[in-house]
Amino acid sequence: MIHLNTNKIIITTDFSETSLLAIKHGGFLAQYTKGEVYLVHVITKHWEKFNVFTPSITVDNIEKASSAVETKLEEMAAVIRQNYSVPVTTVVNTGNPTTEIIKFAKEINAGLIVMGTHGYSAWEDLTIGSNALKVITKSPCPVMTMSQFADKVGYSKIILPI
């Protein structure tokens, strides 16, 4: 029998609405299973080279950006601790999001990765890629994704595509 290990749950965030959904699901699961949350954000150094659909973002000072991200993550972690009464560790890495998330999951022996998806079109997936899809295909542990708000907390029906 395979058991889902939720002792260490990575919740990725890019501060989007769907990553806030991931926080709600991951926080609930950590509370329910008495797990620990790792709230992770990856700063992409060369985002401006790949940004096709929105104005370019350049990060002149990675340390300044990292400090701002750490502050925002700590604020989010405080809310998770308050709402779900679970331990939360914040992590800021720099690099390719997929690579860094997978590397970190292996490093801490994570049991689950929870992340939001943006619901890009096929064209957008082709041109900018899907970090969620890449994490799912390369992850050393199960990955839970969501793109919409759930009406209730908890899970009574789970679809497993094979």
mmCIF file of C-alpha atoms in Angstrom:
data_model
loop_
_atom_site.group_PDB
_atom_site.id
_atom_site.type_symbol
_atom_site.label_atom_id
_atom_site.label_comp_id
_atom_site.label_asym_id
_atom_site.label_seq_id
_atom_site.Cartn_x
_atom_site.Cartn_y
_atom_site.Cartn_z
ATOM 1 C CA MET A 1 0.000 0.000 0.000
ATOM 2 C CA ILE A 2 1.216 3.498 -0.839
ATOM 3 C CA HIS A 3 0.814 6.143 1.844
ATOM 4 C CA LEU A 4 0.740 9.856 1.127
ATOM 5 C CA ASN A 5 3.414 11.521 3.249
ATOM 6 C CA THR A 6 2.321 15.038 4.152
ATOM 7 C CA ASN A 7 4.892 15.741 6.859
ATOM 8 C CA LYS A 8 6.555 18.310 4.588
ATOM 9 C CA ILE A 9 4.307 20.187 2.180
ATOM 10 C CA ILE A 10 5.805 22.650 -0.284
ATOM 11 C CA ILE A 11 3.424 25.406 -1.338
ATOM 12 C CA THR A 12 4.751 27.449 -4.230
ATOM 13 C CA THR A 13 3.688 31.034 -4.695
ATOM 14 C CA ASP A 14 4.163 33.662 -7.356
ATOM 15 C CA PHE A 15 1.705 35.917 -5.482
ATOM 16 C CA SER A 16 -1.013 35.314 -8.087
ATOM 17 C CA GLU A 17 -4.631 34.475 -7.240
ATOM 18 C CA THR A 18 -4.128 30.806 -8.069
ATOM 19 C CA SER A 19 -1.083 30.568 -5.822
ATOM 20 C CA LEU A 20 -3.235 32.005 -3.013
ATOM 21 C CA LEU A 21 -5.639 29.116 -3.671
ATOM 22 C CA ALA A 22 -2.696 26.736 -3.317
ATOM 23 C CA ILE A 23 -1.988 28.261 0.090
ATOM 24 C CA LYS A 24 -5.558 27.567 1.222
ATOM 25 C CA HIS A 25 -5.429 23.939 0.050
ATOM 26 C CA GLY A 26 -1.903 23.314 1.317
ATOM 27 C CA GLY A 27 -2.604 24.977 4.651
ATOM 28 C CA PHE A 28 -5.743 22.885 5.111
ATOM 29 C CA LEU A 29 -3.885 19.661 4.284
ATOM 30 C CA ALA A 30 -1.032 20.518 6.646
ATOM 31 C CA GLN A 31 -3.512 21.250 9.436
ATOM 32 C CA TYR A 32 -5.531 18.095 8.771
ATOM 33 C CA THR A 33 -2.467 15.818 8.616
ATOM 34 C CA LYS A 34 -0.334 17.710 11.165
ATOM 35 C CA GLY A 35 2.266 18.505 8.527
ATOM 36 C CA GLU A 36 4.719 21.336 8.071
ATOM 37 C CA VAL A 37 4.508 23.951 5.297
ATOM 38 C CA TYR A 38 7.389 25.288 3.227
ATOM 39 C CA LEU A 39 6.231 28.439 1.449
ATOM 40 C CA VAL A 40 8.469 28.786 -1.617
ATOM 41 C CA HIS A 41 8.973 31.583 -4.147
ATOM 42 C CA VAL A 42 11.525 31.453 -6.963
ATOM 43 C CA ILE A 43 12.861 34.689 -8.398
ATOM 44 C CA THR A 44 13.534 34.204 -12.094
ATOM 45 C CA LYS A 45 16.702 36.099 -13.033
ATOM 46 C CA HIS A 46 16.016 36.338 -16.730
ATOM 47 C CA TRP A 47 12.232 36.779 -16.745
ATOM 48 C CA GLU A 48 12.441 39.691 -19.170
ATOM 49 C CA LYS A 49 13.873 37.453 -21.918
ATOM 50 C CA PHE A 50 10.885 35.121 -21.830
ATOM 51 C CA ASN A 51 8.086 37.574 -21.141
ATOM 52 C CA VAL A 52 6.085 37.740 -24.376
ATOM 53 C CA PHE A 53 2.608 38.805 -23.272
ATOM 54 C CA THR A 54 3.146 41.488 -20.626
ATOM 55 C CA PRO A 55 5.520 44.431 -20.286
ATOM 56 C CA SER A 56 9.092 43.477 -19.495
ATOM 57 C CA ILE A 57 10.170 43.237 -15.901
ATOM 58 C CA THR A 58 13.818 43.749 -15.159
ATOM 59 C CA VAL A 59 15.374 43.082 -11.802
ATOM 60 C CA ASP A 60 18.390 45.313 -11.422
ATOM 61 C CA ASN A 61 19.086 44.330 -7.870
ATOM 62 C CA ILE A 62 18.319 40.707 -7.006
ATOM 63 C CA GLU A 63 19.145 41.300 -3.328
ATOM 64 C CA LYS A 64 16.570 44.100 -3.081
ATOM 65 C CA ALA A 65 13.964 41.949 -4.815
ATOM 66 C CA SER A 66 14.832 38.985 -2.605
ATOM 67 C CA SER A 67 14.404 41.101 0.515
ATOM 68 C CA ALA A 68 10.977 42.339 -0.651
ATOM 69 C CA VAL A 69 9.906 38.781 -1.473
ATOM 70 C CA GLU A 70 11.101 37.512 1.925
ATOM 71 C CA THR A 71 9.056 40.227 3.648
ATOM 72 C CA LYS A 72 5.933 39.331 1.639
ATOM 73 C CA LEU A 73 6.425 35.597 2.276
ATOM 74 C CA GLU A 74 6.789 36.188 6.014
ATOM 75 C CA GLU A 75 3.502 38.125 5.997
ATOM 76 C CA MET A 76 1.827 35.231 4.179
ATOM 77 C CA ALA A 77 3.434 32.689 6.526
ATOM 78 C CA ALA A 78 2.059 34.558 9.555
ATOM 79 C CA VAL A 79 -1.455 34.296 8.089
ATOM 80 C CA ILE A 80 -0.980 30.550 7.429
ATOM 81 C CA ARG A 81 0.257 30.023 11.004
ATOM 82 C CA GLN A 82 -2.713 31.959 12.376
ATOM 83 C CA ASN A 83 -5.369 30.310 10.172
ATOM 84 C CA TYR A 84 -4.094 26.720 10.212
ATOM 85 C CA SER A 85 -1.871 26.454 13.333
ATOM 86 C CA VAL A 86 0.956 24.745 11.442
ATOM 87 C CA PRO A 87 4.693 25.418 11.304
ATOM 88 C CA VAL A 88 5.713 27.419 8.214
ATOM 89 C CA THR A 89 9.187 27.960 6.783
ATOM 90 C CA THR A 90 9.675 30.532 4.038
ATOM 91 C CA VAL A 91 12.141 29.909 1.225
ATOM 92 C CA VAL A 92 13.299 32.288 -1.510
ATOM 93 C CA ASN A 93 15.450 30.894 -4.307
ATOM 94 C CA THR A 94 16.693 32.393 -7.549
ATOM 95 C CA GLY A 95 16.761 30.584 -10.887
ATOM 96 C CA ASN A 96 14.470 28.487 -13.032
ATOM 97 C CA PRO A 97 11.235 27.873 -11.075
ATOM 98 C CA THR A 98 10.862 24.235 -12.099
ATOM 99 C CA THR A 99 14.486 23.359 -11.401
ATOM 100 C CA GLU A 100 14.522 25.117 -8.039
ATOM 101 C CA ILE A 101 11.223 23.635 -6.854
ATOM 102 C CA ILE A 102 12.293 20.092 -7.789
ATOM 103 C CA LYS A 103 15.731 20.555 -6.245
ATOM 104 C CA PHE A 104 14.222 21.853 -3.013
ATOM 105 C CA ALA A 105 11.653 19.036 -2.868
ATOM 106 C CA LYS A 106 14.478 16.492 -3.095
ATOM 107 C CA GLU A 107 16.596 18.401 -0.570
ATOM 108 C CA ILE A 108 13.940 18.317 2.170
ATOM 109 C CA ASN A 109 12.382 15.001 1.107
ATOM 110 C CA ALA A 110 9.002 16.679 0.581
ATOM 111 C CA GLY A 111 5.871 14.568 0.654
ATOM 112 C CA LEU A 112 3.688 16.862 -1.433
ATOM 113 C CA ILE A 113 3.935 19.959 -3.625
ATOM 114 C CA VAL A 114 0.873 22.213 -3.844
ATOM 115 C CA MET A 115 0.715 24.854 -6.553
ATOM 116 C CA GLY A 116 -1.745 26.918 -8.509
ATOM 117 C CA THR A 117 -2.025 26.890 -12.269
ATOM 118 C CA HIS A 118 -2.765 29.894 -14.410
ATOM 119 C CA GLY A 119 -4.895 28.125 -17.005
ATOM 120 C CA TYR A 120 -2.935 29.383 -19.985
ATOM 121 C CA SER A 121 -4.136 28.622 -23.481
ATOM 122 C CA ALA A 122 -2.302 26.054 -25.604
ATOM 123 C CA TRP A 123 -0.465 28.888 -27.377
ATOM 124 C CA GLU A 124 0.647 30.444 -24.088
ATOM 125 C CA ASP A 125 1.755 27.050 -22.753
ATOM 126 C CA LEU A 126 3.799 26.530 -25.906
ATOM 127 C CA THR A 127 5.459 29.936 -25.802
ATOM 128 C CA ILE A 128 5.948 30.534 -22.083
ATOM 129 C CA GLY A 129 5.598 27.010 -20.772
ATOM 130 C CA SER A 130 3.785 25.683 -17.759
ATOM 131 C CA ASN A 131 5.760 25.520 -14.550
ATOM 132 C CA ALA A 132 3.037 23.367 -12.997
ATOM 133 C CA LEU A 133 3.217 20.822 -15.820
ATOM 134 C CA LYS A 134 7.008 20.716 -15.643
ATOM 135 C CA VAL A 135 6.935 20.233 -11.864
ATOM 136 C CA ILE A 136 4.315 17.477 -12.183
ATOM 137 C CA THR A 137 6.425 15.558 -14.699
ATOM 138 C CA LYS A 138 9.716 15.925 -12.795
ATOM 139 C CA SER A 139 8.634 15.866 -9.161
ATOM 140 C CA PRO A 140 10.001 13.276 -6.739
ATOM 141 C CA CYS A 141 6.657 13.425 -4.855
ATOM 142 C CA PRO A 142 2.945 13.919 -5.616
ATOM 143 C CA VAL A 143 1.856 17.340 -6.882
ATOM 144 C CA MET A 144 -1.550 18.879 -6.250
ATOM 145 C CA THR A 145 -2.632 21.707 -8.544
ATOM 146 C CA MET A 146 -5.648 23.964 -8.625
ATOM 147 C CA SER A 147 -6.887 26.776 -10.812
ATOM 148 C CA GLN A 148 -10.235 27.692 -9.288
ATOM 149 C CA PHE A 149 -11.720 28.489 -5.923
ATOM 150 C CA ALA A 150 -13.224 25.497 -4.102
ATOM 151 C CA ASP A 151 -16.672 25.973 -2.581
ATOM 152 C CA LYS A 152 -15.843 23.885 0.475
ATOM 153 C CA VAL A 153 -12.870 22.723 2.495
ATOM 154 C CA GLY A 154 -11.840 19.093 2.258
ATOM 155 C CA TYR A 155 -12.050 16.417 -0.405
ATOM 156 C CA SER A 156 -14.724 13.783 -0.789
ATOM 157 C CA LYS A 157 -14.287 12.893 -4.470
ATOM 158 C CA ILE A 158 -10.903 12.668 -6.163
ATOM 159 C CA ILE A 159 -10.488 11.994 -9.876
ATOM 160 C CA LEU A 160 -7.365 10.096 -10.811
ATOM 161 C CA PRO A 161 -6.622 10.285 -14.543
ATOM 162 C CA ILE A 162 -4.674 7.268 -15.744
#
